[in-house]
PDB file of C-alpha atoms (C1' of nucleotides) in Angstrom:
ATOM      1  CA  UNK X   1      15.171 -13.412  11.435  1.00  0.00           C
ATOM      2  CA  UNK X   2      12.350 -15.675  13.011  1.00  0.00           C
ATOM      3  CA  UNK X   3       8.642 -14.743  13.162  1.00  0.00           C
ATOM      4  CA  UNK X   4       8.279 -14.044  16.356  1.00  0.00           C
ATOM      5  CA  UNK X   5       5.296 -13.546  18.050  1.00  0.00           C
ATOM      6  CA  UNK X   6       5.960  -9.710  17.811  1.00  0.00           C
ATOM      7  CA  UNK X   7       7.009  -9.869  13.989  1.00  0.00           C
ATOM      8  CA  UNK X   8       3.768 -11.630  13.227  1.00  0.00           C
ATOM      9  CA  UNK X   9       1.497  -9.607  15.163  1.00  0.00           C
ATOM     10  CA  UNK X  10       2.547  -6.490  13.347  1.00  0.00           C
ATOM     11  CA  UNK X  11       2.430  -8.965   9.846  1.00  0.00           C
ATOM     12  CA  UNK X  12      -1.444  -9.346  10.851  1.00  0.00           C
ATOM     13  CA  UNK X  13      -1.857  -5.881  11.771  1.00  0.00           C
ATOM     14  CA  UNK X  14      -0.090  -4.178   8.589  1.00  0.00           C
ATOM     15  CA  UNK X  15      -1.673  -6.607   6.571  1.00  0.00           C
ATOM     16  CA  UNK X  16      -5.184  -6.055   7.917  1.00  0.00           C
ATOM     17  CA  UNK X  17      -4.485  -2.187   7.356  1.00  0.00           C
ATOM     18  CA  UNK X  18      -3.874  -2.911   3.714  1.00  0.00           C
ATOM     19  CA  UNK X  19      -0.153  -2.678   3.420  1.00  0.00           C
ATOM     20  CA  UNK X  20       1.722  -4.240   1.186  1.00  0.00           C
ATOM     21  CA  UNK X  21       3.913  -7.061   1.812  1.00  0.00           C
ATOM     22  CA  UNK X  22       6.851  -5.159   0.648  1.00  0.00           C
ATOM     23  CA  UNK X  23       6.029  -2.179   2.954  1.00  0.00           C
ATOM     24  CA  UNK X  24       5.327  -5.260   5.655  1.00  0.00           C
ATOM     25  CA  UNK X  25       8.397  -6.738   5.186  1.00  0.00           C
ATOM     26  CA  UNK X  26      10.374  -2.926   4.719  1.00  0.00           C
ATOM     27  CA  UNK X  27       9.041  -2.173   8.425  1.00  0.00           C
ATOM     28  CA  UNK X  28       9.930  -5.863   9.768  1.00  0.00           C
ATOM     29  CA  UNK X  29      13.255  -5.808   8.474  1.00  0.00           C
ATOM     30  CA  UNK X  30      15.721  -8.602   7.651  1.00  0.00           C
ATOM     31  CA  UNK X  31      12.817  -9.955   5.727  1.00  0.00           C
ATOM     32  CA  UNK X  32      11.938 -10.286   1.556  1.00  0.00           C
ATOM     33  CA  UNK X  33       8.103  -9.447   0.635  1.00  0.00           C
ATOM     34  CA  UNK X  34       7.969 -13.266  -0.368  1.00  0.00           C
ATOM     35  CA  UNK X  35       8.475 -14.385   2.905  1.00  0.00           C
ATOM     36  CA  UNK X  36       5.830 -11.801   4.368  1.00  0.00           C
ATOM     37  CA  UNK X  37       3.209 -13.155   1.849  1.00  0.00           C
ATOM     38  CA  UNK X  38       4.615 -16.836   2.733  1.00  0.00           C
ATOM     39  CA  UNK X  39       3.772 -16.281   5.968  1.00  0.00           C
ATOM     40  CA  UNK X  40       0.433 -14.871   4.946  1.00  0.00           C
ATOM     41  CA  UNK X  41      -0.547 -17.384   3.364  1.00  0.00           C
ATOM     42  CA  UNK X  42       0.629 -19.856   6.285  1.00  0.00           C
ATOM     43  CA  UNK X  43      -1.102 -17.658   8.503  1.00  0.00           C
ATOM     44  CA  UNK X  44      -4.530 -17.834   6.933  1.00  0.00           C
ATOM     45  CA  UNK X  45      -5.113 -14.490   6.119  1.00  0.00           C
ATOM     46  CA  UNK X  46      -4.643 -14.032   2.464  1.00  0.00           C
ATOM     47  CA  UNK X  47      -7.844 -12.429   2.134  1.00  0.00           C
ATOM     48  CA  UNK X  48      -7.602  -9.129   2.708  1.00  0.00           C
ATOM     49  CA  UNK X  49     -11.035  -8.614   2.211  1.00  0.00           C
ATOM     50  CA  UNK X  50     -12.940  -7.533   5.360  1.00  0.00           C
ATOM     51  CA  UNK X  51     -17.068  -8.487   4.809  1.00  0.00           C
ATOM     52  CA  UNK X  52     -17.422  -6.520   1.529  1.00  0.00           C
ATOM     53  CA  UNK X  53     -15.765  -8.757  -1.408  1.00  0.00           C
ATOM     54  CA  UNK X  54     -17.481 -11.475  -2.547  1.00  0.00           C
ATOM     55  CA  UNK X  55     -16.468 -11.001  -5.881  1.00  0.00           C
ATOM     56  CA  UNK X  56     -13.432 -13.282  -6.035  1.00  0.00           C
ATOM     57  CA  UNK X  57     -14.236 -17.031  -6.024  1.00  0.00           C
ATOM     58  CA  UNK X  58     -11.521 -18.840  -7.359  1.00  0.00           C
ATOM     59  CA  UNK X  59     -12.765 -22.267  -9.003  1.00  0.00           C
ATOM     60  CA  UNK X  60      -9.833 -23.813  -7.871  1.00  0.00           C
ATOM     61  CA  UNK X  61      -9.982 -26.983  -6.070  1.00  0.00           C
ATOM     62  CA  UNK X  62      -9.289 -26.707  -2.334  1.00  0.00           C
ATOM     63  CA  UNK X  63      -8.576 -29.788  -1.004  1.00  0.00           C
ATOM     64  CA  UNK X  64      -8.675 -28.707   2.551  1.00  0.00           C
ATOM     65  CA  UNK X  65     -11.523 -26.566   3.210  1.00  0.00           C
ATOM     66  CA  UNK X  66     -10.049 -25.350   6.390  1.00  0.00           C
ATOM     67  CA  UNK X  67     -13.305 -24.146   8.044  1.00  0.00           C
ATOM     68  CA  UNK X  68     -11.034 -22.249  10.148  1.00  0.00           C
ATOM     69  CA  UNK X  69     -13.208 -22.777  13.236  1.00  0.00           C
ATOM     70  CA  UNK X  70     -10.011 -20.696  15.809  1.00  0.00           C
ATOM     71  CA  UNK X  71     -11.415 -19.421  19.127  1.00  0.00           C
ATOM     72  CA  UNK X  72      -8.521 -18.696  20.414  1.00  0.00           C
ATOM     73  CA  UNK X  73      -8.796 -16.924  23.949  1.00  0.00           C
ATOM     74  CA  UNK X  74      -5.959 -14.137  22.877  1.00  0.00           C
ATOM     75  CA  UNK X  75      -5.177 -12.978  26.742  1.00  0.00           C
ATOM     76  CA  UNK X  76      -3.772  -9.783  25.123  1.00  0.00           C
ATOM     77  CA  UNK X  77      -0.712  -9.792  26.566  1.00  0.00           C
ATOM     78  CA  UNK X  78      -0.329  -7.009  24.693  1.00  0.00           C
ATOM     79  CA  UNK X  79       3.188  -6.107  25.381  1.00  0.00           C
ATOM     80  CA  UNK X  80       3.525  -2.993  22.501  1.00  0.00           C
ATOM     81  CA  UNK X  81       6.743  -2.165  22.088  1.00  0.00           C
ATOM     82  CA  UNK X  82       7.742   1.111  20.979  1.00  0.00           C
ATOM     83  CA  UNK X  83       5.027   1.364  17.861  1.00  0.00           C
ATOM     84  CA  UNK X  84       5.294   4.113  15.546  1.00  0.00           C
ATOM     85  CA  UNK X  85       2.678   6.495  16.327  1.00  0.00           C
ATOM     86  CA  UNK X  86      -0.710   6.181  14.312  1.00  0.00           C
ATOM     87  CA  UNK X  87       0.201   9.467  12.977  1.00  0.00           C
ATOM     88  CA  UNK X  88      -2.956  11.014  13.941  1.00  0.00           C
ATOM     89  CA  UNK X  89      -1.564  13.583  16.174  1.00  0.00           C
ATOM     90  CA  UNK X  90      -3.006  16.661  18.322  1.00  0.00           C
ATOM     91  CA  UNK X  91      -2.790  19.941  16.125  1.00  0.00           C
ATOM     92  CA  UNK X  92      -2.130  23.223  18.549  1.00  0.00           C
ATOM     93  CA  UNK X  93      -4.115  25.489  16.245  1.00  0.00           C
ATOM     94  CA  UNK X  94      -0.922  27.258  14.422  1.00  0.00           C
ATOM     95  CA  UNK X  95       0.543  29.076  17.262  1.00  0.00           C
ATOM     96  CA  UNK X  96       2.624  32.223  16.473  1.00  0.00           C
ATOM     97  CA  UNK X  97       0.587  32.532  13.336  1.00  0.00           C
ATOM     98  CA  UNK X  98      -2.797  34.127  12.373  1.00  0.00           C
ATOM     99  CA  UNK X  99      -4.172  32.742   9.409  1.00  0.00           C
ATOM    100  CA  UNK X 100      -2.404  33.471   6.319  1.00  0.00           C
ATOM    101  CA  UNK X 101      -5.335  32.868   4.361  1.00  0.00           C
ATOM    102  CA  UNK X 102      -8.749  34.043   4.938  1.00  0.00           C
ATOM    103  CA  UNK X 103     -10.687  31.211   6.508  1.00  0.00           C
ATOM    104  CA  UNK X 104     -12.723  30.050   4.097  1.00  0.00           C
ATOM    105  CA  UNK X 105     -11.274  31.221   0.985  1.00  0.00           C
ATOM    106  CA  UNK X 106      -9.609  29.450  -1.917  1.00  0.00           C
ATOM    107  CA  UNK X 107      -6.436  27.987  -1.245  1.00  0.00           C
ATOM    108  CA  UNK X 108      -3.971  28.052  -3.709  1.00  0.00           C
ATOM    109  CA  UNK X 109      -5.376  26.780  -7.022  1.00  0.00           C
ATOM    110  CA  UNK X 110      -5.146  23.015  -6.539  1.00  0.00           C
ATOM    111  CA  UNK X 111      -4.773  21.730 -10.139  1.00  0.00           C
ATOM    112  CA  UNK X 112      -8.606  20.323  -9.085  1.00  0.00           C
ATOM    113  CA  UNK X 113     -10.021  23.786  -9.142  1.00  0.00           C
ATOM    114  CA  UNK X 114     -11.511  22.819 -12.533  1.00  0.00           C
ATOM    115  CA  UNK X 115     -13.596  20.282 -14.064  1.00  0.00           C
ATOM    116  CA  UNK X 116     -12.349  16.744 -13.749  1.00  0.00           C
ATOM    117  CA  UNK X 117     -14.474  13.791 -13.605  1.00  0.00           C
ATOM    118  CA  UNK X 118     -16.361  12.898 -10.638  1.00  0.00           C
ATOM    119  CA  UNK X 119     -15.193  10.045 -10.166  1.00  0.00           C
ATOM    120  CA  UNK X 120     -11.377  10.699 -10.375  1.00  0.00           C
ATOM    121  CA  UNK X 121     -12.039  12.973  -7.292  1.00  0.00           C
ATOM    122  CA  UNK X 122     -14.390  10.237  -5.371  1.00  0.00           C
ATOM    123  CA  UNK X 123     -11.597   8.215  -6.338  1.00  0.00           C
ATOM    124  CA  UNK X 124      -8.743  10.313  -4.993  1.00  0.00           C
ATOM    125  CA  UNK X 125     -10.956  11.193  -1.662  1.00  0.00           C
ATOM    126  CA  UNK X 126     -11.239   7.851  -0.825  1.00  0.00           C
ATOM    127  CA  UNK X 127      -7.807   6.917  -1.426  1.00  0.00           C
ATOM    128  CA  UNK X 128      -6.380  10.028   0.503  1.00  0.00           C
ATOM    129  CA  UNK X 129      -7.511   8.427   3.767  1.00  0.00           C
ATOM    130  CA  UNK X 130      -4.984   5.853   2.855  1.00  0.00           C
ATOM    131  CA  UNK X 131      -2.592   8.330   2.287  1.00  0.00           C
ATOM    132  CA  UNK X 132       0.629   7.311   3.863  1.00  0.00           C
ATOM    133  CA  UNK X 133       0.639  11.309   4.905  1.00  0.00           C
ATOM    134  CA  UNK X 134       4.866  11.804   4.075  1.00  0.00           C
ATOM    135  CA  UNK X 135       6.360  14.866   4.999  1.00  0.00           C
ATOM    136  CA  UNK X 136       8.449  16.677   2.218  1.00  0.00           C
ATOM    137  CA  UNK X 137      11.634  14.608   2.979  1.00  0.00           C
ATOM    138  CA  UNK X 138       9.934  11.385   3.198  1.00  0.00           C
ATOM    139  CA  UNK X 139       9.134  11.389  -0.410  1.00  0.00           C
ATOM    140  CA  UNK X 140      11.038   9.221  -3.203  1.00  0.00           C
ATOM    141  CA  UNK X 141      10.382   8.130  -6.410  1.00  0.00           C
ATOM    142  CA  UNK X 142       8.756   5.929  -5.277  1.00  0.00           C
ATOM    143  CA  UNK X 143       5.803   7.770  -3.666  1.00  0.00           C
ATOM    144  CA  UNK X 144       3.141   9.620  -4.770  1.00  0.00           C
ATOM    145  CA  UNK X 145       3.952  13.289  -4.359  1.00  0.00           C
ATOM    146  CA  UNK X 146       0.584  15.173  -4.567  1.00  0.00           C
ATOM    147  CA  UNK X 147       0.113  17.817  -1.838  1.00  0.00           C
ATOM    148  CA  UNK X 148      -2.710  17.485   0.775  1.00  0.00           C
ATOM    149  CA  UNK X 149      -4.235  20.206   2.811  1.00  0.00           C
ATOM    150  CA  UNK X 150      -2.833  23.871   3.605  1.00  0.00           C
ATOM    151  CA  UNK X 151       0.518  24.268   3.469  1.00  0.00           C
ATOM    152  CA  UNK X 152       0.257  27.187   5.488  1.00  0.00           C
ATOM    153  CA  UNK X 153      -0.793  24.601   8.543  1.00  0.00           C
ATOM    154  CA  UNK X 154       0.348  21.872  10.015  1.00  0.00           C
ATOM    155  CA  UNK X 155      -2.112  19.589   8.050  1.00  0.00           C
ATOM    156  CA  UNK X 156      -0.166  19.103   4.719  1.00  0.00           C
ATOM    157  CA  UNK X 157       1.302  16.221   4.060  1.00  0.00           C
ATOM    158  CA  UNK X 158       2.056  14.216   0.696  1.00  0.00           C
ATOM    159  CA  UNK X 159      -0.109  11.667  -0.246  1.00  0.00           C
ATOM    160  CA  UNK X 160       3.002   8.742  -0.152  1.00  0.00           C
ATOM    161  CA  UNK X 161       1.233   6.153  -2.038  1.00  0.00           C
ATOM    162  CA  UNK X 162       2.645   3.970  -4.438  1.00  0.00           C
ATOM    163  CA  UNK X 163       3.514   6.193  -7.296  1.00  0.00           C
ATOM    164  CA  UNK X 164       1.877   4.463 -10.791  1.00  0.00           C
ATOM    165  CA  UNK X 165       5.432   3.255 -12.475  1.00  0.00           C
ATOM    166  CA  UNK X 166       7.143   6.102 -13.712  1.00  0.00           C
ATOM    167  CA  UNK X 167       4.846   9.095 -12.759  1.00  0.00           C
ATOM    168  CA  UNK X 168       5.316  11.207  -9.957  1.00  0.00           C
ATOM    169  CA  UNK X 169       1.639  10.202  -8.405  1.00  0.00           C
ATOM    170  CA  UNK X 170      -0.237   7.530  -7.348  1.00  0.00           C
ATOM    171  CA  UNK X 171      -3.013   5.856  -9.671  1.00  0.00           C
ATOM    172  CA  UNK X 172      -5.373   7.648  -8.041  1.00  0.00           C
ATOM    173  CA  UNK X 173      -3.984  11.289  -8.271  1.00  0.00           C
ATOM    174  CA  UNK X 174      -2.626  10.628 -11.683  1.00  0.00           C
ATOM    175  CA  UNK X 175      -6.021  10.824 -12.821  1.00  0.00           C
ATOM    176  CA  UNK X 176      -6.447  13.824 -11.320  1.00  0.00           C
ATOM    177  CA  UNK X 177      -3.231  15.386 -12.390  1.00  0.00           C
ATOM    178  CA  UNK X 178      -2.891  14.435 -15.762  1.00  0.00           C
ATOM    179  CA  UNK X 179      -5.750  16.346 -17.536  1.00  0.00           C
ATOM    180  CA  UNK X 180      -6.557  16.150 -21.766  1.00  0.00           C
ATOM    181  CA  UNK X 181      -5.461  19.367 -21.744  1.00  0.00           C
ATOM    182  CA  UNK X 182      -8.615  21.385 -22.921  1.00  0.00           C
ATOM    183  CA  UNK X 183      -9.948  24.189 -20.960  1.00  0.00           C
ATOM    184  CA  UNK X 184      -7.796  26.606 -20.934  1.00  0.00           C
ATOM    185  CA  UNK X 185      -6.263  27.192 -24.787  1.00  0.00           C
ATOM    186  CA  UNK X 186      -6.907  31.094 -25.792  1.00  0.00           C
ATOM    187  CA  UNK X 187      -5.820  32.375 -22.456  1.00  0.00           C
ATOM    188  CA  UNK X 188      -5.785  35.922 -23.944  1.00  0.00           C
ATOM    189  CA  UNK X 189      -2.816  37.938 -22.388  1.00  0.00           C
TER     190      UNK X 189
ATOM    191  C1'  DC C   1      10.193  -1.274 -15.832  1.00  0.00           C
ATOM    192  C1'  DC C   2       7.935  -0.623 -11.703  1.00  0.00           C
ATOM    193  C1'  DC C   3       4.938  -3.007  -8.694  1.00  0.00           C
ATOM    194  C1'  DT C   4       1.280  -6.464  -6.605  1.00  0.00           C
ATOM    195  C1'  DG C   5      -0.099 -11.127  -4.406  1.00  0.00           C
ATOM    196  C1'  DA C   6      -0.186 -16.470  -5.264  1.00  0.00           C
ATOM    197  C1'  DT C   7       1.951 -20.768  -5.632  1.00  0.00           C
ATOM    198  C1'  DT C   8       5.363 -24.187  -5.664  1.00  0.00           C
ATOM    199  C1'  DC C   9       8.753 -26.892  -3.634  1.00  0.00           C
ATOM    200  C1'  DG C  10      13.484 -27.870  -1.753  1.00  0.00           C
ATOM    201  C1'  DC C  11      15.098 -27.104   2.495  1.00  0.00           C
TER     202       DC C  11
ATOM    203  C1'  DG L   1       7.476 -23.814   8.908  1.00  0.00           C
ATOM    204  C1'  DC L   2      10.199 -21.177   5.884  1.00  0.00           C
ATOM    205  C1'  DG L   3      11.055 -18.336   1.809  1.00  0.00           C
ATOM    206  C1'  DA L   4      13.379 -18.004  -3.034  1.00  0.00           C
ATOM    207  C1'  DA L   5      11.920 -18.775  -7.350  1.00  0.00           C
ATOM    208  C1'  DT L   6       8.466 -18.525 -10.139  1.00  0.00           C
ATOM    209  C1'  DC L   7       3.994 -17.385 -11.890  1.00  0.00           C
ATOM    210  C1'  DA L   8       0.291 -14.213 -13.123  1.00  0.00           C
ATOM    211  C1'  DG L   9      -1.190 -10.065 -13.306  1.00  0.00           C
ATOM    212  C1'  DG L  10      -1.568  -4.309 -13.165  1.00  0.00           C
TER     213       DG L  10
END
DNA sequence: CCCTGATTCGC
DNA sequence: GCGAATCAGG
């Protein structure tokens, strides 16, 4: 395979989303992730970081500044192909089916319903926007499983992420899922 | 072990 | 320019 003018465009646009050059180079087909971050790199845009990262200055010596001074005129030909669909899709408020659940009212007792540190849930809000939003069959053992929304409507989906090496969850949700195990010793029955 | 991106270097 | 091999990390 070649990177043609197609391939690369949706290189630049996965990669500005965040995906991973595996994922990139999954989608693209007939490519390895090396050659995705190859091209990456040829490309210019290693840095994924978009105005908020200033963190990261290697001391390496770079011979060739590259001030990177591109105007390019970009015509947008803009000849999208069949793309898959942002995923964002209408929702028909559940047809056929009144509420199962009270509006309002606790769903079923996500394990977050008690006290986990603030941060593992700022942490696992912010990273559920990334959320590759599977459905049920779309997950492997590869990908985070944690349920999302009501499973009684149409918006539940499974986070996806990259499960943490081993777990069933992604970073993120295993801090969420794993607890110390505390709270709830003399359950008196 | 799974994964990530970064770099090198023969092609 | 390309990308496998390798490196360096999580």
């Amino acid at each position: 395979m070649s990177w043609t003018d197609e391939r690369v465009e949706l290189l630049k646009k996965m990669w500005g989303e965040g995906q991973s050059a595996s994922q990139i180079a999954k989608e693209l087909g007939g490519v390895t992730r090396n050659a995705v971050i190859g091209k990456v790199h040829r490309l210019g845009l290693s840095n994924r970081a978009t105005g908020a990262s200033p963190a990261k200055a290697e001391p390496k010596e770079k011979p060739a500044p590259a001030p990177k001074a591109e105007a390019k005129p970009k015509p947008a030909p803009k000849t999208e192909p069949a793309r898959p669909a942002p995923a964002a899709e209408a929702k028909p408020a559940i047809p056929a089916r009144r509420q199962i659940i009270p509006a309002g009212q606790p769903l079923p007792p996500q394990p977050s319903a008690n006290e986990i540190s603030p941060e593992a849930l700022a942490k696992v809000n912010e990273i559920e926007k990334k959320a590759k939003k599977l459905t049920l069959m779309e997950l492997t053992e590869k990908t985070c499983k944690w349920p999302v929304g009501d499973p009684a409507t149409e918006d539940f989906w499974f986070c996806g992420l990259p499960v943490e090496a081993g777990k069933p969850y992604c970073e993120a949700h295993v801090g969420v899922a794993f607890q110390p195990m505390s709270s709830r010793r003399d359950r008196r029955r």
